[in-house]
Amino acid sequence: MDPWLVLAMIFFQASFLCEAATSRNSSCTKIYGESGLHARCTIESVEELSTILHNPNDVKSLSIVSSDLETIPEGAFRNFTSLVNLSLPNNSIRTIKGGAFSGLNHLQRLELSGNQLIEWEGNFTNSLPSLILLDLSGNSKFVLPTFLLKLRMLKEIKGVTWNDPCANCSLVKNHTLKEGEFKNNGVNIETSELRKGDYLVGNMGHCRVNRLEASQEVVGYANHGFFPRCLEIKACFDNEIRVTPLHRCWDIDNKILSIEFLIAPIAMILNLTVIVVTLTTRVLRRNVTMCLTSNMALSDFLVSLYTLILVCTRLKPYTEFMLFMKNLCNALGFIWLSSAIVSIKTSLILTVERYLAVVYCMQPSLRITRKIAFILVLITWCLGVSIAVLPLVNISVYDGNTFCIPIRPIKDIPHSYELSIGLSLWGIVLYFITIPFYIKVFKTVKKTEKKAGIKRDGTLARRIGALVLSNMIFFLVPIVIAFLWLTTNIQEVMSPQSREILTGVLPTILFSFNSLINPLLYAFRAEKFRKAIKIKIDYICLRKGRSTSLTSSLSGRLRGPTVSSNNGGGSPGRQTPELRTSRSVLSLTKI
């Protein structure tokens, strides 16, 4: 074959696939692809396109870059009737005249990024009927005209800026920002709801929801069906959306919790009395059972303190409560959780102490001594504090609810489910361990009920058993509720108010009431403790100096015959307060 003929054919094919035309400083590169002709041009004015591209009707994609275009005149692309993609990036376009894109009925993508666009004249609501994507990135001074939002096929507008936090924002048609996609706020944001400007988001089956108030710009975009995707950015969201937490069960919860203003102070007084009297009375300090009981009283006092602070802060409106509790919730939750752990452990220690005292009464070496009791109490508090620290290091959280309790068997909070299940099972196991101990204790008492010492220890064991049983019941009731919550459809058939009362209000009242009755079940039934309280009361009612002198002066009289009234000692059948106090002091020292 003639080599000249081969070269001619190659040249002809190359010129057919890629044609370069140059007019002064303007040029275009044309590439033929499967979807049609693609042209990339650098020009000084739009009018030059007609001299460079001879068949504009065949062009499917046109890109004009790095040109000094400042204005797009009317009808600039009227001959490009088949144009699908038009890209005009990184030019100096400042003004687009009305009708600049008229005749582009098939145009789907228009890119104007990187320009200095300020004004887009005209109103072409019926123009660009096929436009799907409009890119305005980098035109920070351009205010989006309303008529662009009315283009019926337009699905997305990129690079819209109306303030600094929401710069280069993408507007997407009928988009929904679902929970989980937006890490800054766990709420659903729907375009249809944004049109209202003010609406509720969250689980409508729960009491706690959020009220969203959108800015005027966001509402304006939403009215045309567009959702600003830049709301995913926290700075933009905080600037454009005002979120107000709402608690639809707040008032009814607080009405029920108002009973705590009676229960919590009484519980605090009773438990504080147990602690103070035990620590200030030598006989009680030396008693292991009373030391352990006072340790439980300390945990019950802290639970009552937690409850009282909680109900006092709940007197505030819900929004103020949330702001106030942002820093306080960790402290309250820490107090509650550590105290609950101590109460459970102390119940087990008290059970073991009574078990050894009754079952092994003839073996004094098998006892929990004061030293061992002190070590066990110290270990108990160390364990309680260690577990209470976990939510502070992101293993569950304290502020997941309005009660600052980290035990919530749900998986929407990191490790909350695992911590809740673990603590619940741990408490159940410890409480159920005490059952065989008490069975053995009561069997032993029944066999040896004629022995006075065993009978007395058995009575103490029954009182301790009542104390432990109370703790067990009030601990298990919330656990049973949580179990039913997880395994049944109880949450679906109950109203939000009923669910809130069942899962939040009721456990709080139960724990507080348990703290109230615990000192009454054992400490205030113990004879030594009652005598010690009586002496403290008499001591407070009388002057300290006079009480001290009477103790020594009347001690001899209590051992001798009664002084007759004729000798100035008063009636033999009546006792003065000083005499009663002295006898109480002497009787306690003999215990």
PDB file of C-alpha atoms in Angstrom, residues 102-317:
ATOM      1  CA  SER A 102     -32.617  30.550  26.760  1.00  0.00           C
ATOM      2  CA  GLY A 103     -33.115  27.724  24.315  1.00  0.00           C
ATOM      3  CA  LEU A 104     -31.185  25.221  26.427  1.00  0.00           C
ATOM      4  CA  ASN A 105     -34.169  22.953  26.919  1.00  0.00           C
ATOM      5  CA  HIS A 106     -32.013  19.845  27.414  1.00  0.00           C
ATOM      6  CA  LEU A 107     -29.471  21.358  29.798  1.00  0.00           C
ATOM      7  CA  GLN A 108     -29.213  19.242  32.970  1.00  0.00           C
ATOM      8  CA  ARG A 109     -26.036  20.475  34.615  1.00  0.00           C
ATOM      9  CA  LEU A 110     -24.834  24.076  34.893  1.00  0.00           C
ATOM     10  CA  GLU A 111     -21.558  24.863  36.643  1.00  0.00           C
ATOM     11  CA  LEU A 112     -20.670  28.455  37.589  1.00  0.00           C
ATOM     12  CA  SER A 113     -18.141  27.751  40.353  1.00  0.00           C
ATOM     13  CA  GLY A 114     -15.091  29.899  41.045  1.00  0.00           C
ATOM     14  CA  ASN A 115     -16.489  33.108  39.551  1.00  0.00           C
ATOM     15  CA  GLN A 116     -17.332  36.498  41.053  1.00  0.00           C
ATOM     16  CA  LEU A 117     -21.032  36.310  40.378  1.00  0.00           C
ATOM     17  CA  ILE A 118     -23.058  39.131  41.884  1.00  0.00           C
ATOM     18  CA  GLU A 119     -26.163  39.493  39.751  1.00  0.00           C
ATOM     19  CA  TRP A 120     -28.400  37.175  37.744  1.00  0.00           C
ATOM     20  CA  GLU A 121     -30.935  39.263  35.887  1.00  0.00           C
ATOM     21  CA  GLY A 122     -34.381  38.320  34.700  1.00  0.00           C
ATOM     22  CA  ASN A 123     -36.945  35.781  35.761  1.00  0.00           C
ATOM     23  CA  PHE A 124     -36.771  32.542  33.827  1.00  0.00           C
ATOM     24  CA  THR A 125     -39.050  30.295  35.828  1.00  0.00           C
ATOM     25  CA  ASN A 126     -40.088  28.552  32.620  1.00  0.00           C
ATOM     26  CA  SER A 127     -36.544  28.422  31.236  1.00  0.00           C
ATOM     27  CA  LEU A 128     -34.067  25.613  31.777  1.00  0.00           C
ATOM     28  CA  PRO A 129     -36.886  23.072  32.119  1.00  0.00           C
ATOM     29  CA  SER A 130     -34.475  20.109  32.384  1.00  0.00           C
ATOM     30  CA  LEU A 131     -31.887  21.592  34.752  1.00  0.00           C
ATOM     31  CA  ILE A 132     -31.109  19.156  37.592  1.00  0.00           C
ATOM     32  CA  LEU A 133     -27.846  20.441  39.102  1.00  0.00           C
ATOM     33  CA  LEU A 134     -26.622  24.017  39.558  1.00  0.00           C
ATOM     34  CA  ASP A 135     -23.143  24.637  40.995  1.00  0.00           C
ATOM     35  CA  LEU A 136     -22.496  28.126  42.424  1.00  0.00           C
ATOM     36  CA  SER A 137     -19.499  27.262  44.616  1.00  0.00           C
ATOM     37  CA  GLY A 138     -17.058  30.080  45.295  1.00  0.00           C
ATOM     38  CA  ASN A 139     -19.497  32.922  44.586  1.00  0.00           C
ATOM     39  CA  SER A 140     -19.680  34.100  48.187  1.00  0.00           C
ATOM     40  CA  LYS A 141     -21.317  37.458  47.396  1.00  0.00           C
ATOM     41  CA  PHE A 142     -24.094  36.030  45.265  1.00  0.00           C
ATOM     42  CA  VAL A 143     -27.566  36.068  46.790  1.00  0.00           C
ATOM     43  CA  LEU A 144     -29.634  33.220  45.439  1.00  0.00           C
ATOM     44  CA  PRO A 145     -32.694  34.621  43.611  1.00  0.00           C
ATOM     45  CA  THR A 146     -36.060  33.053  44.322  1.00  0.00           C
ATOM     46  CA  PHE A 147     -36.796  32.190  40.687  1.00  0.00           C
ATOM     47  CA  LEU A 148     -33.940  29.674  40.676  1.00  0.00           C
ATOM     48  CA  LEU A 149     -35.654  27.758  43.468  1.00  0.00           C
ATOM     49  CA  LYS A 150     -38.788  27.504  41.323  1.00  0.00           C
ATOM     50  CA  LEU A 151     -37.176  25.494  38.527  1.00  0.00           C
ATOM     51  CA  ARG A 152     -39.339  22.407  38.567  1.00  0.00           C
ATOM     52  CA  MET A 153     -36.675  19.793  37.700  1.00  0.00           C
ATOM     53  CA  LEU A 154     -33.882  21.259  39.820  1.00  0.00           C
ATOM     54  CA  LYS A 155     -32.725  18.731  42.454  1.00  0.00           C
ATOM     55  CA  GLU A 156     -29.577  20.269  43.905  1.00  0.00           C
ATOM     56  CA  ILE A 157     -27.915  23.675  44.158  1.00  0.00           C
ATOM     57  CA  LYS A 158     -24.289  23.656  45.309  1.00  0.00           C
ATOM     58  CA  GLY A 159     -22.264  26.473  46.829  1.00  0.00           C
ATOM     59  CA  VAL A 160     -25.057  28.643  48.254  1.00  0.00           C
ATOM     60  CA  THR A 161     -23.831  31.113  50.888  1.00  0.00           C
ATOM     61  CA  TRP A 162     -26.004  33.345  53.062  1.00  0.00           C
ATOM     62  CA  ASN A 163     -23.713  33.689  56.104  1.00  0.00           C
ATOM     63  CA  ASP A 164     -20.258  32.599  57.236  1.00  0.00           C
ATOM     64  CA  PRO A 165     -21.252  29.499  59.252  1.00  0.00           C
ATOM     65  CA  CYS A 166     -23.248  28.185  56.292  1.00  0.00           C
ATOM     66  CA  ALA A 167     -20.845  29.011  53.455  1.00  0.00           C
ATOM     67  CA  ASN A 168     -20.877  26.900  50.263  1.00  0.00           C
ATOM     68  CA  CYS A 169     -23.996  25.053  51.310  1.00  0.00           C
ATOM     69  CA  SER A 170     -25.720  22.465  49.151  1.00  0.00           C
ATOM     70  CA  LEU A 171     -29.491  22.675  48.835  1.00  0.00           C
ATOM     71  CA  VAL A 172     -31.052  19.288  48.143  1.00  0.00           C
ATOM     72  CA  LYS A 173     -34.648  18.747  47.083  1.00  0.00           C
ATOM     73  CA  ASN A 174     -36.878  16.986  49.637  1.00  0.00           C
ATOM     74  CA  HIS A 175     -34.027  15.629  51.740  1.00  0.00           C
ATOM     75  CA  THR A 176     -34.326  14.249  55.269  1.00  0.00           C
ATOM     76  CA  LEU A 177     -31.451  14.400  57.709  1.00  0.00           C
ATOM     77  CA  LYS A 178     -31.998  11.167  59.579  1.00  0.00           C
ATOM     78  CA  GLU A 179     -30.990  10.418  63.131  1.00  0.00           C
ATOM     79  CA  GLY A 180     -27.541   8.880  63.131  1.00  0.00           C
ATOM     80  CA  GLU A 181     -26.392  10.776  60.021  1.00  0.00           C
ATOM     81  CA  PHE A 182     -26.117  13.951  62.046  1.00  0.00           C
ATOM     82  CA  LYS A 183     -23.715  13.389  64.939  1.00  0.00           C
ATOM     83  CA  ASN A 184     -24.168  16.809  66.535  1.00  0.00           C
ATOM     84  CA  ASN A 185     -27.863  16.446  67.313  1.00  0.00           C
ATOM     85  CA  GLY A 186     -29.714  13.145  67.467  1.00  0.00           C
ATOM     86  CA  VAL A 187     -32.847  14.396  65.723  1.00  0.00           C
ATOM     87  CA  ASN A 188     -34.621  13.928  62.415  1.00  0.00           C
ATOM     88  CA  ILE A 189     -34.872  17.053  60.272  1.00  0.00           C
ATOM     89  CA  GLU A 190     -37.295  16.850  57.375  1.00  0.00           C
ATOM     90  CA  THR A 191     -37.781  19.380  54.607  1.00  0.00           C
ATOM     91  CA  SER A 192     -41.554  19.163  54.910  1.00  0.00           C
ATOM     92  CA  GLU A 193     -41.346  19.971  58.630  1.00  0.00           C
ATOM     93  CA  LEU A 194     -38.907  22.842  58.143  1.00  0.00           C
ATOM     94  CA  ARG A 195     -41.589  24.633  56.148  1.00  0.00           C
ATOM     95  CA  LYS A 196     -43.486  25.123  59.393  1.00  0.00           C
ATOM     96  CA  GLY A 197     -40.509  26.879  60.930  1.00  0.00           C
ATOM     97  CA  ASP A 198     -41.389  25.473  64.352  1.00  0.00           C
ATOM     98  CA  TYR A 199     -42.021  21.798  65.051  1.00  0.00           C
ATOM     99  CA  LEU A 200     -41.239  18.892  67.370  1.00  0.00           C
ATOM    100  CA  VAL A 201     -38.670  16.208  66.623  1.00  0.00           C
ATOM    101  CA  GLY A 202     -37.781  12.990  68.376  1.00  0.00           C
ATOM    102  CA  ASN A 203     -39.715   9.914  69.368  1.00  0.00           C
ATOM    103  CA  MET A 204     -43.283  11.097  69.782  1.00  0.00           C
ATOM    104  CA  GLY A 205     -43.924   8.079  71.992  1.00  0.00           C
ATOM    105  CA  HIS A 206     -41.518   9.461  74.603  1.00  0.00           C
ATOM    106  CA  CYS A 207     -41.916  12.360  76.978  1.00  0.00           C
ATOM    107  CA  ARG A 208     -38.628  13.993  76.032  1.00  0.00           C
ATOM    108  CA  VAL A 209     -38.592  15.657  72.606  1.00  0.00           C
ATOM    109  CA  ASN A 210     -36.952  18.692  71.026  1.00  0.00           C
ATOM    110  CA  ARG A 211     -38.598  21.761  69.622  1.00  0.00           C
ATOM    111  CA  LEU A 212     -36.867  23.095  66.492  1.00  0.00           C
ATOM    112  CA  GLU A 213     -37.182  26.692  65.337  1.00  0.00           C
ATOM    113  CA  ALA A 214     -35.618  27.321  61.916  1.00  0.00           C
ATOM    114  CA  SER A 215     -34.247  30.627  60.617  1.00  0.00           C
ATOM    115  CA  GLN A 216     -36.029  32.657  57.953  1.00  0.00           C
ATOM    116  CA  GLU A 217     -33.536  31.600  55.257  1.00  0.00           C
ATOM    117  CA  VAL A 218     -33.926  27.900  56.017  1.00  0.00           C
ATOM    118  CA  VAL A 219     -37.712  28.203  56.038  1.00  0.00           C
ATOM    119  CA  GLY A 220     -37.564  30.036  52.700  1.00  0.00           C
ATOM    120  CA  TYR A 221     -35.553  27.249  51.091  1.00  0.00           C
ATOM    121  CA  ALA A 222     -37.814  24.610  52.631  1.00  0.00           C
ATOM    122  CA  ASN A 223     -40.901  26.328  51.224  1.00  0.00           C
ATOM    123  CA  HIS A 224     -39.521  25.539  47.774  1.00  0.00           C
ATOM    124  CA  GLY A 225     -38.673  21.982  48.786  1.00  0.00           C
ATOM    125  CA  PHE A 226     -34.930  22.447  49.385  1.00  0.00           C
ATOM    126  CA  PHE A 227     -33.030  21.223  52.416  1.00  0.00           C
ATOM    127  CA  PRO A 228     -29.662  22.842  53.354  1.00  0.00           C
ATOM    128  CA  ARG A 229     -27.178  19.989  53.772  1.00  0.00           C
ATOM    129  CA  CYS A 230     -24.814  22.316  55.623  1.00  0.00           C
ATOM    130  CA  LEU A 231     -27.055  21.843  58.662  1.00  0.00           C
ATOM    131  CA  GLU A 232     -24.942  18.731  59.203  1.00  0.00           C
ATOM    132  CA  ILE A 233     -22.180  21.119  60.284  1.00  0.00           C
ATOM    133  CA  LYS A 234     -22.580  22.048  63.936  1.00  0.00           C
ATOM    134  CA  ALA A 235     -21.691  25.722  63.453  1.00  0.00           C
ATOM    135  CA  CYS A 236     -24.334  26.137  60.753  1.00  0.00           C
ATOM    136  CA  PHE A 237     -26.925  24.125  62.669  1.00  0.00           C
ATOM    137  CA  ASP A 238     -26.433  26.163  65.836  1.00  0.00           C
ATOM    138  CA  ASN A 239     -26.707  29.380  63.836  1.00  0.00           C
ATOM    139  CA  GLU A 240     -29.826  28.432  61.870  1.00  0.00           C
ATOM    140  CA  ILE A 241     -31.736  26.045  64.133  1.00  0.00           C
ATOM    141  CA  ARG A 242     -32.755  26.791  67.679  1.00  0.00           C
ATOM    142  CA  VAL A 243     -33.267  23.578  69.652  1.00  0.00           C
ATOM    143  CA  THR A 244     -35.353  23.754  72.815  1.00  0.00           C
ATOM    144  CA  PRO A 245     -35.664  20.561  74.898  1.00  0.00           C
ATOM    145  CA  LEU A 246     -39.216  19.772  75.975  1.00  0.00           C
ATOM    146  CA  HIS A 247     -40.465  17.317  78.575  1.00  0.00           C
ATOM    147  CA  ARG A 248     -44.151  16.663  78.064  1.00  0.00           C
ATOM    148  CA  CYS A 249     -44.436  14.707  81.330  1.00  0.00           C
ATOM    149  CA  TRP A 250     -42.544  17.230  83.445  1.00  0.00           C
ATOM    150  CA  ASP A 251     -45.445  18.589  85.482  1.00  0.00           C
ATOM    151  CA  ILE A 252     -47.115  15.279  86.296  1.00  0.00           C
ATOM    152  CA  ASP A 253     -43.764  13.720  87.259  1.00  0.00           C
ATOM    153  CA  ASN A 254     -43.019  16.570  89.627  1.00  0.00           C
ATOM    154  CA  LYS A 255     -46.460  16.343  91.220  1.00  0.00           C
ATOM    155  CA  ILE A 256     -45.844  12.701  92.098  1.00  0.00           C
ATOM    156  CA  LEU A 257     -42.268  13.359  93.194  1.00  0.00           C
ATOM    157  CA  SER A 258     -43.459  16.077  95.572  1.00  0.00           C
ATOM    158  CA  ILE A 259     -43.947  13.302  98.141  1.00  0.00           C
ATOM    159  CA  GLU A 260     -40.159  13.209  98.352  1.00  0.00           C
ATOM    160  CA  PHE A 261     -40.211  16.522 100.200  1.00  0.00           C
ATOM    161  CA  LEU A 262     -41.648  14.484 103.074  1.00  0.00           C
ATOM    162  CA  ILE A 263     -39.844  11.156 102.626  1.00  0.00           C
ATOM    163  CA  ALA A 264     -36.309  12.364 101.879  1.00  0.00           C
ATOM    164  CA  PRO A 265     -35.853  14.758 104.862  1.00  0.00           C
ATOM    165  CA  ILE A 266     -37.239  12.195 107.324  1.00  0.00           C
ATOM    166  CA  ALA A 267     -34.982   9.502 105.859  1.00  0.00           C
ATOM    167  CA  MET A 268     -31.978  11.819 106.140  1.00  0.00           C
ATOM    168  CA  ILE A 269     -32.760  12.613 109.787  1.00  0.00           C
ATOM    169  CA  LEU A 270     -33.255   8.964 110.746  1.00  0.00           C
ATOM    170  CA  ASN A 271     -30.104   7.745 109.013  1.00  0.00           C
ATOM    171  CA  LEU A 272     -28.039  10.654 110.285  1.00  0.00           C
ATOM    172  CA  THR A 273     -29.256   9.822 113.789  1.00  0.00           C
ATOM    173  CA  VAL A 274     -28.053   6.239 113.385  1.00  0.00           C
ATOM    174  CA  ILE A 275     -24.646   7.422 112.196  1.00  0.00           C
ATOM    175  CA  VAL A 276     -24.114  10.079 114.878  1.00  0.00           C
ATOM    176  CA  VAL A 277     -25.402   8.026 117.815  1.00  0.00           C
ATOM    177  CA  THR A 278     -23.347   4.993 116.785  1.00  0.00           C
ATOM    178  CA  LEU A 279     -20.137   6.960 116.327  1.00  0.00           C
ATOM    179  CA  THR A 280     -20.519   8.930 119.570  1.00  0.00           C
ATOM    180  CA  THR A 281     -21.485   5.984 121.786  1.00  0.00           C
ATOM    181  CA  ARG A 282     -18.607   3.745 122.824  1.00  0.00           C
ATOM    182  CA  VAL A 283     -20.777   0.684 123.365  1.00  0.00           C
ATOM    183  CA  LEU A 284     -22.295   0.938 119.888  1.00  0.00           C
ATOM    184  CA  ARG A 285     -18.956   1.640 118.235  1.00  0.00           C
ATOM    185  CA  ARG A 286     -17.642  -1.619 119.634  1.00  0.00           C
ATOM    186  CA  ASN A 287     -20.642  -3.540 118.271  1.00  0.00           C
ATOM    187  CA  VAL A 288     -19.872  -4.979 114.815  1.00  0.00           C
ATOM    188  CA  THR A 289     -23.527  -5.221 113.791  1.00  0.00           C
ATOM    189  CA  MET A 290     -24.183  -1.576 114.650  1.00  0.00           C
ATOM    190  CA  CYS A 291     -21.034  -0.487 112.812  1.00  0.00           C
ATOM    191  CA  LEU A 292     -22.207  -2.253 109.672  1.00  0.00           C
ATOM    192  CA  THR A 293     -25.714  -0.869 110.163  1.00  0.00           C
ATOM    193  CA  SER A 294     -24.339   2.660 110.443  1.00  0.00           C
ATOM    194  CA  ASN A 295     -22.424   2.052 107.203  1.00  0.00           C
ATOM    195  CA  MET A 296     -25.693   1.167 105.495  1.00  0.00           C
ATOM    196  CA  ALA A 297     -27.250   4.236 107.122  1.00  0.00           C
ATOM    197  CA  LEU A 298     -24.531   6.340 105.499  1.00  0.00           C
ATOM    198  CA  SER A 299     -25.376   4.973 102.049  1.00  0.00           C
ATOM    199  CA  ASP A 300     -29.103   5.500 102.714  1.00  0.00           C
ATOM    200  CA  PHE A 301     -28.395   9.056 103.861  1.00  0.00           C
ATOM    201  CA  LEU A 302     -26.581   9.771 100.599  1.00  0.00           C
ATOM    202  CA  VAL A 303     -29.441   8.271  98.563  1.00  0.00           C
ATOM    203  CA  SER A 304     -31.897  10.507 100.435  1.00  0.00           C
ATOM    204  CA  LEU A 305     -29.632  13.501  99.872  1.00  0.00           C
ATOM    205  CA  TYR A 306     -29.497  12.685  96.161  1.00  0.00           C
ATOM    206  CA  THR A 307     -33.294  12.465  96.027  1.00  0.00           C
ATOM    207  CA  LEU A 308     -33.844  15.727  97.891  1.00  0.00           C
ATOM    208  CA  ILE A 309     -31.420  17.665  95.673  1.00  0.00           C
ATOM    209  CA  LEU A 310     -33.011  16.132  92.583  1.00  0.00           C
ATOM    210  CA  VAL A 311     -36.593  17.058  93.463  1.00  0.00           C
ATOM    211  CA  CYS A 312     -35.513  20.557  94.505  1.00  0.00           C
ATOM    212  CA  THR A 313     -33.828  21.198  91.162  1.00  0.00           C
ATOM    213  CA  ARG A 314     -36.846  19.800  89.321  1.00  0.00           C
ATOM    214  CA  LEU A 315     -38.859  22.751  90.619  1.00  0.00           C
ATOM    215  CA  LYS A 316     -37.206  24.756  87.841  1.00  0.00           C
ATOM    216  CA  PRO A 317     -38.612  24.804  84.299  1.00  0.00           C
TER     217      PRO A 317
END
